[in-house]
C-alpha positions as CSV (number, residue, x, y, z in Angstrom):
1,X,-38.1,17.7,-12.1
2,X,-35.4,20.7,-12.0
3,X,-35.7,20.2,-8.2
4,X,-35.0,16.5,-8.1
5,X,-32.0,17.2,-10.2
6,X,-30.8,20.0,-8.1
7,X,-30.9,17.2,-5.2
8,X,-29.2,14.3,-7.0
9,X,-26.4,16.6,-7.8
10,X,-26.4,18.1,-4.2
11,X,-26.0,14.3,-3.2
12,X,-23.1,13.2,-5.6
13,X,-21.1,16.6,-4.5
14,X,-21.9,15.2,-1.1
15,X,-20.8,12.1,-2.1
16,X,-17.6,12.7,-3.9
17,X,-16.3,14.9,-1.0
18,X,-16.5,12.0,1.2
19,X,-15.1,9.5,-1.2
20,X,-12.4,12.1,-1.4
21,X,-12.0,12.3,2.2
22,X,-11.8,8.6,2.5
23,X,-8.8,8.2,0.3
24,X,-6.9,10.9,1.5
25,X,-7.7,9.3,5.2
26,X,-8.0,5.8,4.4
27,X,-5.5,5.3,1.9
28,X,-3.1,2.4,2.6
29,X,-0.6,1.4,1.1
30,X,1.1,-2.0,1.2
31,X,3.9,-3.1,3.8
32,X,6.9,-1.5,3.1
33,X,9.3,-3.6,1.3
34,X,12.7,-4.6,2.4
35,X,14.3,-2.7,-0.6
36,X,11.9,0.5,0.6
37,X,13.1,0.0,4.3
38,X,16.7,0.1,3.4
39,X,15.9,3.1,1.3
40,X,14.1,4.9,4.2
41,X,16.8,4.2,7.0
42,X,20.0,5.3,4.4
43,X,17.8,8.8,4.4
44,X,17.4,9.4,7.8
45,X,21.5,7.9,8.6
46,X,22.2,10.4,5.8
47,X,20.2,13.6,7.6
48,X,22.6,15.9,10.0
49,X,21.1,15.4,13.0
50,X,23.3,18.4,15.5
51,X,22.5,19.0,17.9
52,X,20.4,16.2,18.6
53,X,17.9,13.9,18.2
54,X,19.4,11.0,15.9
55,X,16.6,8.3,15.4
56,X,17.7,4.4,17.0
57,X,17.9,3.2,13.8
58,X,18.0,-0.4,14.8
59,X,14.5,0.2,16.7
60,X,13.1,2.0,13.4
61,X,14.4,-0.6,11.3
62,X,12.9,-3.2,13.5
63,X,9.4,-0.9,13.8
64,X,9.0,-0.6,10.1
65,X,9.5,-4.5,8.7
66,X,6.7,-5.1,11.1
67,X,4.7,-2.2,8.8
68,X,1.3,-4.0,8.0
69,X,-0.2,-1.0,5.9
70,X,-2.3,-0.3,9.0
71,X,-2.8,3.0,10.8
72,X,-1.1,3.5,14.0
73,X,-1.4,5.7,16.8
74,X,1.9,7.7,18.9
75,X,1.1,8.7,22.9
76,X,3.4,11.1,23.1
77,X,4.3,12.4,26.6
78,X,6.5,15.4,26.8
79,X,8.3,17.6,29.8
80,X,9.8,21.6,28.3
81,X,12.8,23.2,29.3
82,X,12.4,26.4,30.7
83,X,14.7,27.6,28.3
84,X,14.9,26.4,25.3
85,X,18.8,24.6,24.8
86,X,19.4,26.1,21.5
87,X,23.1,25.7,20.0
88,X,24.9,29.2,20.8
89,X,25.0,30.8,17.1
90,X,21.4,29.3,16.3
91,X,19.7,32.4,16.2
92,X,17.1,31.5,17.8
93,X,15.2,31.9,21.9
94,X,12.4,31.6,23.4
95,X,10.7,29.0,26.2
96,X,10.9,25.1,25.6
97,X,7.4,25.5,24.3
98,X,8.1,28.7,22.2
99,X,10.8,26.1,20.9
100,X,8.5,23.1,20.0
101,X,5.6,25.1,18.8
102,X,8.2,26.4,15.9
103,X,8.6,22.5,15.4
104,X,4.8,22.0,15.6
105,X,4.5,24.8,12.7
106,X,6.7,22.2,10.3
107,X,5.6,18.7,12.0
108,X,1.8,19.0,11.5
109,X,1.3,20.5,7.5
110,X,4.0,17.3,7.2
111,X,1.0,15.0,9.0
112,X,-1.8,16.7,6.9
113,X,-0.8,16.1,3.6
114,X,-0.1,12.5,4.7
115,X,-3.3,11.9,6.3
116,X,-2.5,11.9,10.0
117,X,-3.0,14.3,12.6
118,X,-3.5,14.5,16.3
119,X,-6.3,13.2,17.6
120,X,-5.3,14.4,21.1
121,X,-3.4,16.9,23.3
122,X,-3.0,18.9,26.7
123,X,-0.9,20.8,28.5
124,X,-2.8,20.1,32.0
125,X,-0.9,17.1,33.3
126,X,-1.9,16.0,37.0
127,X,1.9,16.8,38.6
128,X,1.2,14.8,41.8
129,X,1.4,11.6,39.5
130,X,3.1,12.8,36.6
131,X,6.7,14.5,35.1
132,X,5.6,15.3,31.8
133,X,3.7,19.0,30.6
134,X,2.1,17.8,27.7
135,X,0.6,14.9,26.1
136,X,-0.5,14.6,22.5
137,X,-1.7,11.5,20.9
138,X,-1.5,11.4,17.2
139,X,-3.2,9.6,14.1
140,X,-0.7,8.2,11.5
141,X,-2.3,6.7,8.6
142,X,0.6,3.9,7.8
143,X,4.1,3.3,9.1
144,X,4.8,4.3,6.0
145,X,3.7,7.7,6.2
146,X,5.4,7.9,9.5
147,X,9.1,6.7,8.2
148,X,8.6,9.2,5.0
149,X,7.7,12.4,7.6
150,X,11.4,11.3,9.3
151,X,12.7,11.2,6.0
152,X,12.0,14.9,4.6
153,X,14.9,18.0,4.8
154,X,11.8,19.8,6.3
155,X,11.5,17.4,9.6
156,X,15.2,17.2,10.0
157,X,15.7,21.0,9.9
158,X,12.7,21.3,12.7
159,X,14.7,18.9,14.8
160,X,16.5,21.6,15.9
161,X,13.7,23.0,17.5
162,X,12.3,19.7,18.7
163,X,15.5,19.1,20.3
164,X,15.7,22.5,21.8
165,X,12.4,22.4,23.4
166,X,12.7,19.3,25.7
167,X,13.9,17.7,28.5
168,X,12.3,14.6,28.6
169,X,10.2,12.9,26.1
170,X,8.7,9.5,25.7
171,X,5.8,7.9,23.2
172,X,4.4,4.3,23.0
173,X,2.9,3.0,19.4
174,X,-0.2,1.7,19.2
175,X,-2.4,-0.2,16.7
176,X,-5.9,0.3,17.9
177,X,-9.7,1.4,16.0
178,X,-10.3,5.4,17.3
179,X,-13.5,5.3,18.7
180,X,-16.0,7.5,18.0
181,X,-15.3,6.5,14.5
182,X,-14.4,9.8,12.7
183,X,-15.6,8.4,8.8
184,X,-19.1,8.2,10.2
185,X,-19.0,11.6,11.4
186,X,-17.7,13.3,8.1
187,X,-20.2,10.8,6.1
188,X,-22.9,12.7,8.2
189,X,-21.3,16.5,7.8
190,X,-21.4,15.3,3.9
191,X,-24.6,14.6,3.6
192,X,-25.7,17.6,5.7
193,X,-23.4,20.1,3.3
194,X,-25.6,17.8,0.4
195,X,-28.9,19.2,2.0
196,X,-27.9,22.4,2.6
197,X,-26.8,22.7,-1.2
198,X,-30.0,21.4,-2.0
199,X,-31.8,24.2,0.1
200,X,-29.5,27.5,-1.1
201,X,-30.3,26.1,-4.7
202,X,-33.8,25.7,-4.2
203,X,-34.1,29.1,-2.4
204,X,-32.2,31.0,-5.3
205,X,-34.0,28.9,-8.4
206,X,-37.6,30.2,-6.4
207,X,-36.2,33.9,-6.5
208,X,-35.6,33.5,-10.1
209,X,-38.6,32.2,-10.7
210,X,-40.1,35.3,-8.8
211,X,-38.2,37.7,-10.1
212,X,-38.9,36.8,-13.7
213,X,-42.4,36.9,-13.4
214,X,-43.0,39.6,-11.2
């Protein structure tokens, strides 16, 4: 009996850890709404944006009222300066990819706690057929999530770095279903971590058992 309990309750942890990861991967919210949109763009128009980088807000604007709550997915194709271009006075050196690894640093705890991430990346680019040094695909789980990255003190202020790093940069947005489907994978890892559970909690209540009656 205590063992069968031991693996119901090894199979609801399991459980709620994947229910947990759903929402914070899953979660959507609904379209953005006009009122929402405007809010989002007077942000970003209200950001400094020195010594570079200032979003098209027209093509943002026109990006976000086609927001359907759905996740979407940046190819993101990037070529480094060999020095980073850093405002004299910035205090700061370094490679273009010294430069947009201090951006990375900000950019990707930004994604996490949104529920996006890269899915994607290398820095081996076939140079017979291509300009760019790096490309990096990333998961964003709504437009929404997207817009309100843009829209934090903490991206604009890593702009600078961004900025610094490149000298040419382009990205296409896609809506498209990631195959292998990652859910399925961390269903299985759950269920796994369940069964383990069950086993170290098995293996200790039997040493118990031994100990007391030896």
């Amino acid at each position: 009996m205590k063992s069968k309990k031991l693996l119901a309750s090894s199979m609801a942890m399991a459980l709620l850890c994947f229910l947990s990861f759903m929402y914070w991967y899953e979660w959507s919210a609904s379209a953005l709404s006009p009122s929402e949109i405007e809010d989002y763009l007077a942000k970003i128009e209200a950001q400094s944006h020195e010594p570079g980088g200032r979003h098209d807000l027209s093509a943002l604007r026109t990006f976000l009222e086609a927001d359907d709550g759905e996740p979407i997915y940046t190819v993101n194709m990037y070529s480094f300066q060999t020095v980073a271009d850093y405002p004299e006075g910035s205090g700061f050196g370094g490679s273009g990819p010294d430069a947009y690894e201090r951006f990375s640093s900000v950019m990707i705890p930004l994604m996490i706690r949104r529920g996006s991430h890269p899915i994607y990346g290398s820095n081996w680019v076939d140079r017979a057929n291509s300009k760019w040094d790096r490309i990096v695909i990333v998961r964003y789980r709504s437009r929404r999530d997207l817009v309100d990255i843009f829209a934090t003190d903490a991206f604009a202020d890593a702009s600078l770095h961004k900025w610094a790093s490149l000298r040419g940069h382009d990205r296409m947005l896609v809506q498209a279903l990631h195959i292998p489907d990652g859910r399925y994978a961390i269903l299985f890892l759950a269920l796994i971590a369940g069964f383990v559970t069950y086993g170290v909690g098995t293996r200790a209540k039997r040493r118990q058992h031994q100990a007391g009656t030896g």
